[in-house]
Short mmCIF file of C-alpha atoms and ligand atoms in Angstrom, two decimals:
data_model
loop_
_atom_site.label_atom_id
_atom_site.label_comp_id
_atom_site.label_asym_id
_atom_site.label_seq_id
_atom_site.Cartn_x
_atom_site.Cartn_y
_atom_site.Cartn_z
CA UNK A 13 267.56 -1.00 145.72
CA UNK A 14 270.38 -0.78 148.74
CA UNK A 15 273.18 1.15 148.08
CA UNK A 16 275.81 -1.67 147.27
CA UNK A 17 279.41 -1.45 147.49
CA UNK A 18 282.18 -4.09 147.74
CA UNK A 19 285.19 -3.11 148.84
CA UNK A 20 286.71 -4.30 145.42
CA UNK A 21 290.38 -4.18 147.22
CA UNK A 22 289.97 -6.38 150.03
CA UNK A 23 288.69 -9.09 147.49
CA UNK A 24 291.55 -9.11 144.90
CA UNK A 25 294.03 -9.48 148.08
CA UNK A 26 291.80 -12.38 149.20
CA UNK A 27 291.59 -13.99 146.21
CA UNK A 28 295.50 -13.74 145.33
CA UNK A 29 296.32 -14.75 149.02
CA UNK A 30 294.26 -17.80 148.99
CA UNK A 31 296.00 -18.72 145.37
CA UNK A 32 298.92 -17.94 146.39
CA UNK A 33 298.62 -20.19 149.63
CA UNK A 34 297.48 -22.93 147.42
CA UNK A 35 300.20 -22.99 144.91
CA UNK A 36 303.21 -22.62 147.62
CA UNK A 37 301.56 -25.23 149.72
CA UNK A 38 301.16 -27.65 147.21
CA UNK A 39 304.36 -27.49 145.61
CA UNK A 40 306.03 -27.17 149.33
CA UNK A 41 304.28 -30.52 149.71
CA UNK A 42 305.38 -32.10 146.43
CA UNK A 43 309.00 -30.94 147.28
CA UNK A 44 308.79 -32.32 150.78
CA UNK A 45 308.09 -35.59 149.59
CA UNK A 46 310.18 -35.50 146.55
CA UNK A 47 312.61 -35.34 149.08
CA UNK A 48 311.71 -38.01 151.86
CA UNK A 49 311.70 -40.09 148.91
CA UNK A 50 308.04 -40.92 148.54
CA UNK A 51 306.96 -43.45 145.69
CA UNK A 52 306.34 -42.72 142.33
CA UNK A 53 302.93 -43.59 143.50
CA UNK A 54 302.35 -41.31 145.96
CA UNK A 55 304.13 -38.46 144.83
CA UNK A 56 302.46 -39.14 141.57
CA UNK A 57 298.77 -38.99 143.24
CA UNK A 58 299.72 -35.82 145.10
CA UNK A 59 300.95 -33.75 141.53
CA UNK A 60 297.51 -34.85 140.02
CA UNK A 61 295.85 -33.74 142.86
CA UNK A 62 297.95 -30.25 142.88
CA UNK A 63 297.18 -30.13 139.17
CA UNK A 64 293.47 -30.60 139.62
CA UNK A 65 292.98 -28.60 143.16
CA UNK A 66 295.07 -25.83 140.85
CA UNK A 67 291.84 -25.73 138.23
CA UNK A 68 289.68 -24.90 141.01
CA UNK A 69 291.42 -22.31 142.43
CA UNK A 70 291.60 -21.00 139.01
CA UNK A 71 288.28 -19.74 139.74
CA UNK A 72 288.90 -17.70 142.78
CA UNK A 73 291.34 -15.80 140.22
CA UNK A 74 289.11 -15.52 137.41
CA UNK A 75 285.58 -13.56 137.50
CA UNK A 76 284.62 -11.46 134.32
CA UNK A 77 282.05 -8.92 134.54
CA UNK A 78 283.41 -5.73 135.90
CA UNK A 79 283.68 -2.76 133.90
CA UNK A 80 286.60 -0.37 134.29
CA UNK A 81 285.75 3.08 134.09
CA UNK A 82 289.25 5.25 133.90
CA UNK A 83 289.64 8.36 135.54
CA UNK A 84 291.54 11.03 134.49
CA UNK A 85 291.91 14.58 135.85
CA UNK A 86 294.73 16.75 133.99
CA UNK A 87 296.69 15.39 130.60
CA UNK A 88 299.83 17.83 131.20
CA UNK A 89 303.67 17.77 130.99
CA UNK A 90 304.17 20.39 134.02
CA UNK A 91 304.03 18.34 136.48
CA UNK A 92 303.40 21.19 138.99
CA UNK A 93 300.46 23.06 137.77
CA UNK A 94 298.13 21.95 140.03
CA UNK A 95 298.64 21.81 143.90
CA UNK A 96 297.44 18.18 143.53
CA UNK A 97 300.02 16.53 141.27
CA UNK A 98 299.25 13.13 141.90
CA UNK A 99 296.13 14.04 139.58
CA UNK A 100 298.17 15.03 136.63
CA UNK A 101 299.36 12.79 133.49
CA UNK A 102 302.18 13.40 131.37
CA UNK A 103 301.11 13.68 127.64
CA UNK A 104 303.61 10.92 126.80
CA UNK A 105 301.89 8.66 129.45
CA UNK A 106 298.56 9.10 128.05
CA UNK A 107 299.66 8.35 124.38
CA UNK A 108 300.69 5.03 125.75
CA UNK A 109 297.68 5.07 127.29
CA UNK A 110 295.44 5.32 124.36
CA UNK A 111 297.84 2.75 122.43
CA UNK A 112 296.82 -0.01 125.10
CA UNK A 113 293.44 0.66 125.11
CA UNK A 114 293.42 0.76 121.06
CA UNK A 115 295.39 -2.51 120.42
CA UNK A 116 294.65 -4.76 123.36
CA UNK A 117 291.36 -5.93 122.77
CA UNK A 118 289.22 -3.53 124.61
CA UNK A 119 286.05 -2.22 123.29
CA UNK A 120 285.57 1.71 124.51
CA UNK A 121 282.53 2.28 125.28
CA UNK A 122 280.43 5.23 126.14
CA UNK A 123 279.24 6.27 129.41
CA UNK A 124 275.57 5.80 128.67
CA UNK A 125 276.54 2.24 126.94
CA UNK A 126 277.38 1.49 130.57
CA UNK A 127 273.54 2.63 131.78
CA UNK A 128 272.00 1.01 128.94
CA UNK A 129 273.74 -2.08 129.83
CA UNK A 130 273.07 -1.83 133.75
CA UNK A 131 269.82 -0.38 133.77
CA UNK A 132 268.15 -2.07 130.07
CA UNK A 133 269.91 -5.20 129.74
CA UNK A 134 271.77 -3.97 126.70
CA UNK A 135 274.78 -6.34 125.56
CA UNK A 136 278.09 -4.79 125.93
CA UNK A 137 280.70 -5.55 123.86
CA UNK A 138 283.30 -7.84 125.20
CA UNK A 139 286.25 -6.44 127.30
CA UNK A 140 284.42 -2.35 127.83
CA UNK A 141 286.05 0.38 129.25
CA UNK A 142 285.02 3.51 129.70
CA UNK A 143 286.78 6.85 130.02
CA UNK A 144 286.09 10.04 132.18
CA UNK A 145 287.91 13.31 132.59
CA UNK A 146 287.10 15.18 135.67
CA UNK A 147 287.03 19.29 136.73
CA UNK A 148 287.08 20.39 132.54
CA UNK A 149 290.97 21.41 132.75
CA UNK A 150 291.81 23.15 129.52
CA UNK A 151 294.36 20.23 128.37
CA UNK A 152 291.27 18.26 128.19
CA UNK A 153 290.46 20.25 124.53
CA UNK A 154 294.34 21.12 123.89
CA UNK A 155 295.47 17.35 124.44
CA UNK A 156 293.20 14.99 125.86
CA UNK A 157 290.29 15.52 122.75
CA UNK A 158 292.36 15.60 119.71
CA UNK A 159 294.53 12.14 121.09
CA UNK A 160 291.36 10.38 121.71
CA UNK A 161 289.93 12.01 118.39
CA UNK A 162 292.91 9.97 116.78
CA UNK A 163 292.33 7.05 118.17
CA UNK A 164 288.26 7.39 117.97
CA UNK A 165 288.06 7.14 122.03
CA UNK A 166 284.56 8.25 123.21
CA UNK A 167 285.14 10.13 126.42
CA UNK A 168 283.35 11.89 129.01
CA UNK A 169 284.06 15.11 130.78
CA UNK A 170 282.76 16.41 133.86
CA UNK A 171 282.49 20.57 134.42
CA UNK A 172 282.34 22.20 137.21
CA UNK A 173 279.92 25.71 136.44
CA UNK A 174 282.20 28.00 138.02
CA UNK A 175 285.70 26.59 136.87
CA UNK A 176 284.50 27.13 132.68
CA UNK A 177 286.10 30.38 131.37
CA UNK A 178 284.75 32.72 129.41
CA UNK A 179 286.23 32.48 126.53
CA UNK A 180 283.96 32.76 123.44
CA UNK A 181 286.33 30.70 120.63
CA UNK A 182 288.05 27.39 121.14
CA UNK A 183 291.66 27.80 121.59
CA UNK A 184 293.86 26.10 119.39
CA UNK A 185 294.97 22.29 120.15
CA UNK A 186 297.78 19.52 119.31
CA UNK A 187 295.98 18.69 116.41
CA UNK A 188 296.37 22.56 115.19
CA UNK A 189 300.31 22.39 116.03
CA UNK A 190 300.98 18.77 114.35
CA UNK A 191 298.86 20.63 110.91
CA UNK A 192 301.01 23.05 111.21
CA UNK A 193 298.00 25.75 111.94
CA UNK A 194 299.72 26.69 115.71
CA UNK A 195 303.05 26.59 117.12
CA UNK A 196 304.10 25.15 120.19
CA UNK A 197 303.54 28.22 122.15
CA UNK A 198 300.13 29.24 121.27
CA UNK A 199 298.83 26.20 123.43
CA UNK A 200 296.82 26.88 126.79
CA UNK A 201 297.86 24.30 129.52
CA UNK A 202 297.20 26.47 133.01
CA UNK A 203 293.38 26.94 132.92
CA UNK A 204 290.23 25.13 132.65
CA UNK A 205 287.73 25.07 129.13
CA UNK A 206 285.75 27.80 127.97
CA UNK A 207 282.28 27.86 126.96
CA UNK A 208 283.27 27.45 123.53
CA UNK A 209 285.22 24.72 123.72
CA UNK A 210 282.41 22.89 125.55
CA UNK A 211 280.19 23.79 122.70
CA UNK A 212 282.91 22.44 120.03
CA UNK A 213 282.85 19.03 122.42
CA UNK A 214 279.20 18.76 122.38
CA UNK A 215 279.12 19.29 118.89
CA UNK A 216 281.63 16.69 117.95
CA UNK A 217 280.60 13.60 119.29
CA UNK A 218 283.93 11.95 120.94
CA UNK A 219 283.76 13.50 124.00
CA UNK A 220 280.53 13.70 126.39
CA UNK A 221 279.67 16.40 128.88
CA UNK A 222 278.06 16.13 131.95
CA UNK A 223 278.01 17.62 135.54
CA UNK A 224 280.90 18.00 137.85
CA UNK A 225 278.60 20.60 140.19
CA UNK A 226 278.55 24.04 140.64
CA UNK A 227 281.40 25.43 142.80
CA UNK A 228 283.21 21.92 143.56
CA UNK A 229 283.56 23.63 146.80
CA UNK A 230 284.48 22.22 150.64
CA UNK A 231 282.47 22.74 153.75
CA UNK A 232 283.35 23.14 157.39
CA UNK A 233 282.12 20.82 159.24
CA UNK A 234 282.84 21.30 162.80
CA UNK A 235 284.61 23.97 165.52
CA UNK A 236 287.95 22.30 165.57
CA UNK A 237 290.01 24.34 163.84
CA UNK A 238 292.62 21.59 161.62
CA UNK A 239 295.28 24.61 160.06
CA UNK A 240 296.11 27.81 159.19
CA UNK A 241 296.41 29.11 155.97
CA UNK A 242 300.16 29.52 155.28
CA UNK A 243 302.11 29.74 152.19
CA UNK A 244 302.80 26.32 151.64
CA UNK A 245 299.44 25.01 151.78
CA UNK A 246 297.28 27.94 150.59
CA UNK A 247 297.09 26.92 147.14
CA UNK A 248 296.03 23.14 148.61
CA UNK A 249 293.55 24.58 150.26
CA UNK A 250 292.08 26.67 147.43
CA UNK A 251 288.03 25.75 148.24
CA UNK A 252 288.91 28.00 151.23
CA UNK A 253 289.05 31.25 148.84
CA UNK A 254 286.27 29.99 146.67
CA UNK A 255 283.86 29.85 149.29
CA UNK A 256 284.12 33.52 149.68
CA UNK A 257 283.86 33.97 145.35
CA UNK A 258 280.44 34.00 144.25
CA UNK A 259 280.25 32.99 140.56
CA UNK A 260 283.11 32.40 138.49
CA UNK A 261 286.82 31.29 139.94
CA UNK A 262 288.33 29.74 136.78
CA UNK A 263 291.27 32.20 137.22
CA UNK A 264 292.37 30.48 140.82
CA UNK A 265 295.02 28.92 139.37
CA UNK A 266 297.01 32.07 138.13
CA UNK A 267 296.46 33.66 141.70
CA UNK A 268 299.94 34.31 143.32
CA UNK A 269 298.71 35.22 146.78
CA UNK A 270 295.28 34.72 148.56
CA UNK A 271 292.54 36.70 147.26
CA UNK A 272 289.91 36.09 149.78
CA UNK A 273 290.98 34.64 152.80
CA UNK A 274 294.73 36.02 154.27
CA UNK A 275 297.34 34.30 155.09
CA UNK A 276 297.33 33.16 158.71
CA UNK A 277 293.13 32.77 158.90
CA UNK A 278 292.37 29.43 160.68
CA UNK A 279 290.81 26.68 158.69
CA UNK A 280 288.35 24.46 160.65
CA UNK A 281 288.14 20.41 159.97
CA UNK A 282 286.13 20.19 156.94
CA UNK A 283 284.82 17.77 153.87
CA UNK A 284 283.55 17.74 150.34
CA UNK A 285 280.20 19.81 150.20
CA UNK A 286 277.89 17.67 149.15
CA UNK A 287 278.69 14.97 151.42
CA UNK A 288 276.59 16.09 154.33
CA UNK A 289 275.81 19.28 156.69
CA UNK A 290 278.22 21.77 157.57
CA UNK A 291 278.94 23.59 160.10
CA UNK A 292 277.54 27.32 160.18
CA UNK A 293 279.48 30.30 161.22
CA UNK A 294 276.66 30.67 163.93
CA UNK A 295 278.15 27.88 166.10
CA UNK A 296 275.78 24.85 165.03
CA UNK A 297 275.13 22.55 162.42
CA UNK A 298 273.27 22.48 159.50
CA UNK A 299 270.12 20.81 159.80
CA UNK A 300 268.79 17.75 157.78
CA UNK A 301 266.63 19.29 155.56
CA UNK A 302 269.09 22.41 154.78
CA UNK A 303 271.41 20.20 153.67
CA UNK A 304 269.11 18.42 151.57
CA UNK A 305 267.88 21.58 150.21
CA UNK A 306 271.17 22.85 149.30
CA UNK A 307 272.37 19.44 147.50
CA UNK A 308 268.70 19.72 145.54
CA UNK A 309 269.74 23.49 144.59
CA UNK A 310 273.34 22.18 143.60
CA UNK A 311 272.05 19.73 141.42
CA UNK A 312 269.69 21.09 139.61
CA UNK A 313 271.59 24.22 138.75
CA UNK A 314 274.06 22.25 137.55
CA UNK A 315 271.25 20.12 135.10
CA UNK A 316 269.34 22.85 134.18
CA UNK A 317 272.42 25.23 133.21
CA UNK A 318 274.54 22.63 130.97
CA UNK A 319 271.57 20.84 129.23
CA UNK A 320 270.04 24.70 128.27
CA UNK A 321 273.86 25.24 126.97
CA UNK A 322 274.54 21.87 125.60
CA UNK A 323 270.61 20.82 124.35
CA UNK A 324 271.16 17.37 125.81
CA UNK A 325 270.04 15.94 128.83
CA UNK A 326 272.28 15.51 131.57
CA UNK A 327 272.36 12.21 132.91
CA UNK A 328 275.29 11.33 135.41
CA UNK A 329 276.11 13.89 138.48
CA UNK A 330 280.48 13.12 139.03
CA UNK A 331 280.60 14.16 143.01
CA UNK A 332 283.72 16.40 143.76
CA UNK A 333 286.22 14.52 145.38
CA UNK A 334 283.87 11.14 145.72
CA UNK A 335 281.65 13.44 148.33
CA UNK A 336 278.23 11.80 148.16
CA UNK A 337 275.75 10.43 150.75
CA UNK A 338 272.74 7.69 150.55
CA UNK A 339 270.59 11.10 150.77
CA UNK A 340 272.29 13.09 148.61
CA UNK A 341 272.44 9.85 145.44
CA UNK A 342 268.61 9.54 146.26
CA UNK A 343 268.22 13.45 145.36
CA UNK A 344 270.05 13.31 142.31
CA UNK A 345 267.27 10.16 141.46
CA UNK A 346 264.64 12.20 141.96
CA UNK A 347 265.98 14.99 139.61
CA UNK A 348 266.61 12.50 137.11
CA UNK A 349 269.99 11.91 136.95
CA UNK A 350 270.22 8.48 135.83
CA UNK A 351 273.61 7.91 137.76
CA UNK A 352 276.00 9.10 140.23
CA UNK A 353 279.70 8.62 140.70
CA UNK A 354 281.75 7.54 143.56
CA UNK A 355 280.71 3.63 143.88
CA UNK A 356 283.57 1.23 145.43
CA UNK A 357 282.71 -1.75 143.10
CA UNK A 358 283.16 -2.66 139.66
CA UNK A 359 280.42 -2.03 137.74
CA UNK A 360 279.04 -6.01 137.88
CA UNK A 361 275.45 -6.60 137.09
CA UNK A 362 274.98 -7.36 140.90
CA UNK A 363 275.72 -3.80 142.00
CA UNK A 364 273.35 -0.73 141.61
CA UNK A 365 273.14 -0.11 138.57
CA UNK A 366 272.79 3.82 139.67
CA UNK A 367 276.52 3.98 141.09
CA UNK A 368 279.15 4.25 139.29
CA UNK A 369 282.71 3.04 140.09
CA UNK A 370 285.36 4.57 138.47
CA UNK A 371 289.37 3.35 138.65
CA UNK A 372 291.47 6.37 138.94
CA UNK A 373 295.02 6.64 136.89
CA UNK A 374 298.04 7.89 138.20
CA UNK A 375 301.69 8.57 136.31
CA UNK A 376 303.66 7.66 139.27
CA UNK A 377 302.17 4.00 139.87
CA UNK A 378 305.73 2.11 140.44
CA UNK A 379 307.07 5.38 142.62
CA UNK A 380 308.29 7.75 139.50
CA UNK A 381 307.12 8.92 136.16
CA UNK A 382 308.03 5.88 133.75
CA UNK A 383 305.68 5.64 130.65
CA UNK A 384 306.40 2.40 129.45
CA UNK A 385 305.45 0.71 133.23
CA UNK A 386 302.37 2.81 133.19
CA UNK A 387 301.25 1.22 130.05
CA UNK A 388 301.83 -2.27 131.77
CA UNK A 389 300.18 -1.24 135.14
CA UNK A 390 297.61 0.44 133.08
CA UNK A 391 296.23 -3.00 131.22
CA UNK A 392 297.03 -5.00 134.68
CA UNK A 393 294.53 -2.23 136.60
CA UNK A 394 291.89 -2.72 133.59
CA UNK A 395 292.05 -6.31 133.74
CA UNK A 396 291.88 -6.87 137.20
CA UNK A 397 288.95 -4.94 137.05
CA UNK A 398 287.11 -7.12 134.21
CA UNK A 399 287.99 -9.83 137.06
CA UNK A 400 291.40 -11.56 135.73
CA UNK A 401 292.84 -11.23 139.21
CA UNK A 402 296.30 -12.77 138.57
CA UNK A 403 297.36 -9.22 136.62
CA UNK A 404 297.13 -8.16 140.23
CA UNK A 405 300.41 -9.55 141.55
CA UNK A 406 301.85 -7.52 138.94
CA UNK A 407 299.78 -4.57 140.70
CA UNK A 408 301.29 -5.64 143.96
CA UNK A 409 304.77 -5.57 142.74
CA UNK A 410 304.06 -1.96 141.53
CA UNK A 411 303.17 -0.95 145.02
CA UNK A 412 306.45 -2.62 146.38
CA UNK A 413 308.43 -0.64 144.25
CA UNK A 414 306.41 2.76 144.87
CA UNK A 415 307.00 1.82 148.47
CA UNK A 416 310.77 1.10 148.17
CA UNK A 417 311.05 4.13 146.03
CA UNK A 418 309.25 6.45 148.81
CA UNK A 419 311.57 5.00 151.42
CA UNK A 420 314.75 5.73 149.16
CA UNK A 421 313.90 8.95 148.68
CA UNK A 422 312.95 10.04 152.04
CA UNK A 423 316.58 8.46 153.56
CA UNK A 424 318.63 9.84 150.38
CA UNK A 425 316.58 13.66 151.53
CA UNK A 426 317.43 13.01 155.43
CA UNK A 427 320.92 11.97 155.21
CA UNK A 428 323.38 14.51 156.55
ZN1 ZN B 20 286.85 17.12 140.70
#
């Protein structure tokens, strides 16, 4: 089958537009001849016909059958850890989180429920969503895992080989501290999960593991030369130091200077790894078939190590930061991965089944961290997905006030 995407974005804004053009234009039209007067007749003919044009455009705004799959990265209340902070969640904003997803009618499902459903013709239960954790950050087992243990959320987390420490017992958890086993302090929150943990996960049946890759690593992919490493943007550009790492670099994130690359080096345009050939130190490009080779290598390392580990088969590949290519999703077919990541859709039985598309959750989504509105924005996002388009006005007045909040803060940081 085609590769299918929709660009799921440009549709809700169509949809809203043309609903929203209907509604104003109709009741501009009733006004205007409320106004001139009109009979009771005619005004009367043009309300019922306002009334009945609105049930029709009810159905631009109203087309179940999507199925929201949330993604999370980091469950964390520094909001700094990472050089990336728009992919960290507070801890508070993911309890409300879980609360919407536990008492609004959703049914969680699991990620191979989703499969089943696409590629079997399983039923799904009504209103699914599914959840996914990407990278294996260690506040997925001290915070993430013993929440959605509470609220028995299935989950599914995707590890990257070399970001899993080595660690060889689970560290203690939430769950530990609220029993009164741990105290505050003995939590890990800067790190990613051991092996053991990973173990403990695939052990205890609420949270899934599957493949993130190997080295979740960038490639150059051309001469041009786009920065220098610097101070302020060395820890951004992190893949630049694990590309000269072999094995494991789970410890990046307590580096305080450059261990690989210095300070100054230049850093030539580049793109996620997997997403198609590089460009070799020798002055050319990678050829077709390298490239193929080395996503085939990639991929199957990452199977073969994590089903030996976790005796289960592996069955969706989550491409590091969405970096995929028609080539690359056919190799992962072939090596049986019964899915990949990185769709633009909405999981509809009219898509390929083999994609997945995945809704990714912020804490910031009306412009600053506010736990109750990320609740609201978080059921709006979910059903807008399922195809209830109207929660999306409440989406766009989220961006309006992210937008008005940016501008604020940029004048309030420029003024004399
Ligand atoms: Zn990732």
């Amino acid at each position: 089958m085609i590769y299918q995407t929709i660009d799921r974005r440009r549709v809700r804004l169509l949809r809203c537009g043309l609903w929203a053009a209907y509604v104003t234009g109709g009741t501009a039209v009733l006004a205007g001849l409320g106004v001139m007067g009109a009979g009771g007749l005619s005004l009367g003919m043009t309300a019922s016909a306002l009334a009945a044009g609105l049930l029709v455009a009810h159905r631009w705004m109203r087309d179940e059958g999507g199925v929201p799959v949330l993604m999370y990265h980091s469950i964390n209340d520094d909001p700094d850890w990472l050089p990336w902070p728009s992919t960290i969640i507070s801890v508070e904003t993911f309890k409300r989180h879980l609360d919407v997803l536990s008492t609004s009618g959703f049914s969680i499902i699991r990620t191979r429920d989703l499969l089943d459903a696409r590629q079997k013709g399983t039923p799904l239960p009504p209103r699914p969503v599914a959840v996914h954790f990407d990278d294996g950050y260690v506040d997925t087992w001290t915070a993430a895992l013993p929440l959605l243990e509470r609220h028995r959320i299935p989950a599914t987390v995707f590890v990257s080989l070399d970001f899993i420490e080595d660690g060889t017992t689970p560290r203690p958890t939430l769950a530990d501290v609220e029993a009164g086993r741990a105290t505050p302090s003995d939590l890990s929150w800067h790190g990613y999960l051991n092996w053991a943990e990973i173990d403990a996960m695939t052990r205890g049946g609420v949270m899934d593991v599957q493949p993130h890759g190997v080295d979740h690593g960038r490639v150059e992919t051309g001469p041009e030369i786009a920065e220098h490493l610097s101070p302020h943007n060395w820890q951004r550009l992190a893949w630049v130091q694990w590309r000269k790492i072999a094995g494991s670099k789970a410890d990046w994130v307590h580096w305080e200077a450059p261990v690989a690359v210095p300070l100054g080096a230049p850093v030539r345009v580049n793109a996620p790894a997997l997403a198609g050939p590089s460009w070799l130190d020798s002055g050319t490009r990678e050829s077709t078939g390298a490239y193929e080779t080395r996503v085939r290598r990639h991929l199957a390392l990452a199977k073969e190590t994590l089903e030996a580990r976790c005796g289960r088969a592996m069955e969706v590949f989550c491409w590091p930061e969405n970096g995929t290519s028609p080539a690359a999703r056919q190799i992962a077919g072939t090596l049986g991965y019964r899915a990949t990541t990185a769709g633009k859709g909405e999981n509809r039985a009219s898509e390929d089944p083999r994609v997945i598309s995945r809704l990714g959750v912020g804490d910031r989504t009306i412009g600053w961290r506010c736990p109750k509105a990320e609740a609201l924005t978080l059921y709006a996002s979910i059903r807008v997905f399922h195809g209830n388009y109207y929660w999306f006005y409440l989406l766009i007045a989220a961006a309006v006030a992210r937008r008005v909040h940016g501008l604020v803060r940029r004048q309030t940081r420029t003024a004399p």
